[in-house]
mmCIF file of C-alpha atoms and ligand atoms in Angstrom:
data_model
loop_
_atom_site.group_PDB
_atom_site.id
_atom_site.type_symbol
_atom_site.label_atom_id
_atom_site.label_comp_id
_atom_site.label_asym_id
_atom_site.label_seq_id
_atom_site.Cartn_x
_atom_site.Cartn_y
_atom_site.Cartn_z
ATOM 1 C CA UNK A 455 -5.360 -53.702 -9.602
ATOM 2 C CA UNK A 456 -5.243 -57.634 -9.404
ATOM 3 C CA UNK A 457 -3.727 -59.433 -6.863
ATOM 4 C CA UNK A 458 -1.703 -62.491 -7.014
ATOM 5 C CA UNK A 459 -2.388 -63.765 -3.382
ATOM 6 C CA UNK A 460 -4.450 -66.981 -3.178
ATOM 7 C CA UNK A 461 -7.943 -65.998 -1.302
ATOM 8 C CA UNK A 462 -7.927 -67.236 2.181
ATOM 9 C CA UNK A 463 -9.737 -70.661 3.519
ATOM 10 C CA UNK A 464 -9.649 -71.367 7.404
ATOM 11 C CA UNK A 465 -10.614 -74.709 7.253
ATOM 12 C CA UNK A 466 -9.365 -75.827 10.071
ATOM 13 C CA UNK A 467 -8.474 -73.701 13.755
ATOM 14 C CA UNK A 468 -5.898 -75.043 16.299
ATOM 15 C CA UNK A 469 -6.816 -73.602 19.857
ATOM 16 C CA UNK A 470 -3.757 -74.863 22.527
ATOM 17 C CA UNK A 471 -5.328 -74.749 25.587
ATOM 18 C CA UNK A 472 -3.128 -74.695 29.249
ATOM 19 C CA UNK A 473 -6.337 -74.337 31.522
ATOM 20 C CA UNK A 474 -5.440 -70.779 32.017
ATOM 21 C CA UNK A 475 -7.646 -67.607 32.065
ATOM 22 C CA UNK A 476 -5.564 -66.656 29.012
ATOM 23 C CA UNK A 477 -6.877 -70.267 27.382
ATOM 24 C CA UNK A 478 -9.977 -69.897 27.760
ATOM 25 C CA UNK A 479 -9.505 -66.313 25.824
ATOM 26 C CA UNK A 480 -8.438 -68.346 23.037
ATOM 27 C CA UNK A 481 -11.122 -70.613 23.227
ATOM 28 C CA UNK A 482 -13.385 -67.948 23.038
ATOM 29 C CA UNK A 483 -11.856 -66.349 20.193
ATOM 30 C CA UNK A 484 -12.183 -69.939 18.616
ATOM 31 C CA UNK A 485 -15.508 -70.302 19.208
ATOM 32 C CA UNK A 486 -16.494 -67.166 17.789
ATOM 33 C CA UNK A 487 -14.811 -67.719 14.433
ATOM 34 C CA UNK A 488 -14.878 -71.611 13.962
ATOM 35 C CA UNK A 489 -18.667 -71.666 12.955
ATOM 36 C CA UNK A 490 -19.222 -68.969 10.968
ATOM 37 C CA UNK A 491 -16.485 -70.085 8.680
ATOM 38 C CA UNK A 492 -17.533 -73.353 8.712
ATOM 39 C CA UNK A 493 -14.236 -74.238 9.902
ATOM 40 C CA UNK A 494 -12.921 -77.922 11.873
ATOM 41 C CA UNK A 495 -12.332 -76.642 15.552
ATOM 42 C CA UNK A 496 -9.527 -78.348 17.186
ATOM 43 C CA UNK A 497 -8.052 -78.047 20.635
ATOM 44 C CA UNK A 498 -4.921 -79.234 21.838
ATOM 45 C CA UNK A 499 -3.251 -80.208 25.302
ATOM 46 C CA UNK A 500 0.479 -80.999 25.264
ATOM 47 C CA UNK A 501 1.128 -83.043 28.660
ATOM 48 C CA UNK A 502 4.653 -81.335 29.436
ATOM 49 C CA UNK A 503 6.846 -84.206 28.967
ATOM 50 C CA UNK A 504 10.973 -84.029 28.652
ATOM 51 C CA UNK A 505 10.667 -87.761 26.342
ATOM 52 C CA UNK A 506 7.546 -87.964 23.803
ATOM 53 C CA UNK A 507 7.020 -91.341 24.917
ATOM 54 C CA UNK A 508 7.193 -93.712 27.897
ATOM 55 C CA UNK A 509 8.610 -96.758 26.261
ATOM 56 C CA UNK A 510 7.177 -99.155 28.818
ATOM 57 C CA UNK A 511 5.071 -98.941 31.733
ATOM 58 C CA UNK A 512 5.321 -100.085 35.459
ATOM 59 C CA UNK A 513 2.876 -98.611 37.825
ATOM 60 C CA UNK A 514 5.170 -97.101 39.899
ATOM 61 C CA UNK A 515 7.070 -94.358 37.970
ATOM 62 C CA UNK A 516 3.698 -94.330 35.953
ATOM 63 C CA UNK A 517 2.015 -92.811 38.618
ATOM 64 C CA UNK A 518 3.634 -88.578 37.373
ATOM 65 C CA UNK A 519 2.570 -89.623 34.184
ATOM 66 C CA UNK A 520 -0.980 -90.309 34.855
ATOM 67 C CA UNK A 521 -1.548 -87.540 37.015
ATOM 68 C CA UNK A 522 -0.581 -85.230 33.960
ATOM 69 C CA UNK A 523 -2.471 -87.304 31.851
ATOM 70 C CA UNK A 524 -5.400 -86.440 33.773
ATOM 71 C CA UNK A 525 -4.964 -82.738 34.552
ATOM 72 C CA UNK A 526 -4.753 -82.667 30.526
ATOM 73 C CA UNK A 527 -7.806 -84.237 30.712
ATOM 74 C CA UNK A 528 -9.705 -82.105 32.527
ATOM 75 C CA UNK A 529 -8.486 -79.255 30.989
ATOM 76 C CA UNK A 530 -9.794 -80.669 27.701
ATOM 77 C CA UNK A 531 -13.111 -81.192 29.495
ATOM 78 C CA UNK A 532 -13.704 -77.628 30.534
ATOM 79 C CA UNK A 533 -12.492 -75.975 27.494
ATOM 80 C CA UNK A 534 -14.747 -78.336 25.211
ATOM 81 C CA UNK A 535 -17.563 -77.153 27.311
ATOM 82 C CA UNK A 536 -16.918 -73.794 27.332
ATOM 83 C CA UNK A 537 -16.534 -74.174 23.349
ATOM 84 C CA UNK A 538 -19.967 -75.885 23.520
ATOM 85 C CA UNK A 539 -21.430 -73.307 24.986
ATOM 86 C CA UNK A 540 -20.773 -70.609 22.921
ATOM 87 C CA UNK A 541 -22.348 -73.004 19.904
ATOM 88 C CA UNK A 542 -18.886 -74.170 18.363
ATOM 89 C CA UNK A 543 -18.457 -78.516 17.991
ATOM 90 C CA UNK A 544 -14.692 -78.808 18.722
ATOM 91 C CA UNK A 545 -12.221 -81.957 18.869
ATOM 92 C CA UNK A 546 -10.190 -82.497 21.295
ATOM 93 C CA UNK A 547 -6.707 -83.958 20.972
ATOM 94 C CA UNK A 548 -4.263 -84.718 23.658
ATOM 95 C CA UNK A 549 -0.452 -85.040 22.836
ATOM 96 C CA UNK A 550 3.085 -85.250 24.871
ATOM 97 C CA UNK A 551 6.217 -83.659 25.130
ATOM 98 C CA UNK A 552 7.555 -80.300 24.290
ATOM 99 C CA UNK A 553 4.437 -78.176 24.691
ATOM 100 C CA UNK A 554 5.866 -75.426 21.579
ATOM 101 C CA UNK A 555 7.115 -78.489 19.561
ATOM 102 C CA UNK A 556 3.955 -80.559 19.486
ATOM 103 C CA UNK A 557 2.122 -77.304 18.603
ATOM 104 C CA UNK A 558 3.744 -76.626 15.761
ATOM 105 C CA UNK A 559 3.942 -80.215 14.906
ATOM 106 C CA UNK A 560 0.469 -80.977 14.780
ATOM 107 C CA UNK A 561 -0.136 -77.734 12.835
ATOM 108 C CA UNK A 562 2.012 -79.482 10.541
ATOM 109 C CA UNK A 563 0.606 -82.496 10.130
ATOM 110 C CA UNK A 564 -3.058 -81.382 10.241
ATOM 111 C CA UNK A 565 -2.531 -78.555 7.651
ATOM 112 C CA UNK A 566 -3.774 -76.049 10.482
ATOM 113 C CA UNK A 567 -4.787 -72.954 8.769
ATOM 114 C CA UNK A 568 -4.467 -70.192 12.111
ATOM 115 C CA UNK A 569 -3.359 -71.444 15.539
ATOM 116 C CA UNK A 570 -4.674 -69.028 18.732
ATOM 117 C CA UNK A 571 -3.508 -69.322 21.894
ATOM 118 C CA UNK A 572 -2.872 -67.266 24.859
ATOM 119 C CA UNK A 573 -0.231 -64.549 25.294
ATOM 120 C CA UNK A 574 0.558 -66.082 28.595
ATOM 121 C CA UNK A 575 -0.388 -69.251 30.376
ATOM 122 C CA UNK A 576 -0.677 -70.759 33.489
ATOM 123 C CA UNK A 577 2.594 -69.731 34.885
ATOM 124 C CA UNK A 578 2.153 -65.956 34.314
ATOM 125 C CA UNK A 579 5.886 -65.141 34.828
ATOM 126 C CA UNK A 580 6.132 -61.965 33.456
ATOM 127 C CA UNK A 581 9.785 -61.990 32.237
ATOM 128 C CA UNK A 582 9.104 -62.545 28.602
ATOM 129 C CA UNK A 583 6.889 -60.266 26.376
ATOM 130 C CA UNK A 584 4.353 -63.109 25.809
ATOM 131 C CA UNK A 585 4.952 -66.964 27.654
ATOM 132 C CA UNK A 586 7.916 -69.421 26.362
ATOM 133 C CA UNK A 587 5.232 -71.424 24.673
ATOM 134 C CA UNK A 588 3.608 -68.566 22.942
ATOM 135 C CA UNK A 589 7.223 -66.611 22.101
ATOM 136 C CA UNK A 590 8.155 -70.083 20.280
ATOM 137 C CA UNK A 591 5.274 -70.978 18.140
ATOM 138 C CA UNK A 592 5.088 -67.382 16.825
ATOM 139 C CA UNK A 593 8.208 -67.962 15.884
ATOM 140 C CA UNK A 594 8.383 -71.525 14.140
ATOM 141 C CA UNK A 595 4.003 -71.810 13.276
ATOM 142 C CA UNK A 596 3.575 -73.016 9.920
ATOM 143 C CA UNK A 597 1.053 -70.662 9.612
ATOM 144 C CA UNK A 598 -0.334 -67.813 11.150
ATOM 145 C CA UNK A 599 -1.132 -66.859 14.876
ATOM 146 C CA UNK A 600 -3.735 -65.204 17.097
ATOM 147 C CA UNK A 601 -2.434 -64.652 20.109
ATOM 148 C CA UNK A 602 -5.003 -63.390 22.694
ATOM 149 C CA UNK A 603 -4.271 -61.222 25.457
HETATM 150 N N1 LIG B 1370 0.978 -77.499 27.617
HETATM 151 C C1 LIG B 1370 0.328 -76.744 26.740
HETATM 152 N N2 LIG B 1370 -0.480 -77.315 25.814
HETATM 153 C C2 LIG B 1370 -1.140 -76.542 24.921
HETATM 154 N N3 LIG B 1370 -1.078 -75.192 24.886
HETATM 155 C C3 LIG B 1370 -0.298 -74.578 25.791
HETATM 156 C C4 LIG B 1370 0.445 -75.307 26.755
HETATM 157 N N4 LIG B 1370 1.132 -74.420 27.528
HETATM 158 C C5 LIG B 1370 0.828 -73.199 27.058
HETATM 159 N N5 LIG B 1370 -0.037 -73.282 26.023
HETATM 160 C C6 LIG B 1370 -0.610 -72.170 25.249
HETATM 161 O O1 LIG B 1370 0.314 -71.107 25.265
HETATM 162 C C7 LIG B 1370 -0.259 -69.935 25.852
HETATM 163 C C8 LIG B 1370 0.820 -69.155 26.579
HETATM 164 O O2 LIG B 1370 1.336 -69.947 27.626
HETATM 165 P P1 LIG B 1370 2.887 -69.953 28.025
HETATM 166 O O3 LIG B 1370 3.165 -71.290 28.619
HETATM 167 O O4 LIG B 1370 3.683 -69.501 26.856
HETATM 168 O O5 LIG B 1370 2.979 -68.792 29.134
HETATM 169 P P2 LIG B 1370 3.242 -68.887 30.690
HETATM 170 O O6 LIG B 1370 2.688 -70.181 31.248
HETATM 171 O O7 LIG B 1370 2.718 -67.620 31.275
HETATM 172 O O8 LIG B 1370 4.815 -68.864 30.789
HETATM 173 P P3 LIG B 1370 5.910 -70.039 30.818
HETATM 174 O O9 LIG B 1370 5.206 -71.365 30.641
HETATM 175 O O10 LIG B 1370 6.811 -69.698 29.666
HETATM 176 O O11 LIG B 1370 6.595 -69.919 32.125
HETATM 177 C C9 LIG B 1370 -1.406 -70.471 26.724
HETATM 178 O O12 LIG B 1370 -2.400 -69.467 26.963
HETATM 179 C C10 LIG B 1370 -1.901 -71.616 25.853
HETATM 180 O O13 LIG B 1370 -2.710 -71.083 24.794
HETATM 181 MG MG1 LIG B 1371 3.232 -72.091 30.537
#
């Protein structure tokens, strides 16, 4: 019997990383099937942020913002080296706003072939099946989702 489904590429992985046990999960998942595929390895902070952009800057009310800016940061510095060691180049890419939103937005743009990410995060509230940010890229992705648990 022939099938009429195209064959599958990953070309390119989206890991969203939150710093959480749970993230690191995905980046390990990542890891393990970015380089045998041959596949682009990307992963992705969103800095929480209610407006996408600040549309000017003053040092005082700057001072939230940068503090986010740099927990993002660090969190993209740990999870690049735990990607790193498990043999898997990554890029890291830092983005604001609505955490689910920029997900699937930059999954969109960058023609993201799988997105992982954790089944829960850094909050851990266990109200939902899986984490607000998890429950609404499964539902809106572009294209399909590991979620690690
Ligand atoms: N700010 C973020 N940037 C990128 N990825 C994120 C972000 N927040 C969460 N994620 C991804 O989503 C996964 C699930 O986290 P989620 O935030 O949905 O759960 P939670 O923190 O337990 O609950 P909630 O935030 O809904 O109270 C994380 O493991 C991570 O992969
Ligand atoms: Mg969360």
């Amino acid at each position: 019997m022939t099938s009429e489904l195209e064959p599958v590429d990953i070309k390119t992985i989206l890991v969203a990383v939150d710093g959480s046990e749970y993230s690191d999960k995905a980046v390990q998942y990542g890891s393990a099937i970015g380089p045998p595929l041959g596949a682009e390895v990307l992963l992705l902070y969103v800095v929480p942020m209610l407006v996408s952009a600040t549309p000017y800057h003053d040092t005082v009310s700057d001072q939230p913002f940068l503090a986010l800016q740099k927990v993002g940061e660090d969190i993209l510095t740990r999870s690049k080296k735990l990607a790193e060691e498990n043999g898997c180049e990554v890029t890291d890419l830092i983005s604001h706003g609505d955490p689910a939103s920029r997900i699937i937005e930059i999954a969109e743009e960058r023609e993201v072939d799988i997105i992982i990410m954790g089944s829960r995060g850094v909050s851990g509230i266990k109200r939902l099946f899986v984490g607000s940010v998890s429950d609404k890229v499964m539902k809106d992705a572009p294209c399909p989702v590991l979620v690690v648990r």
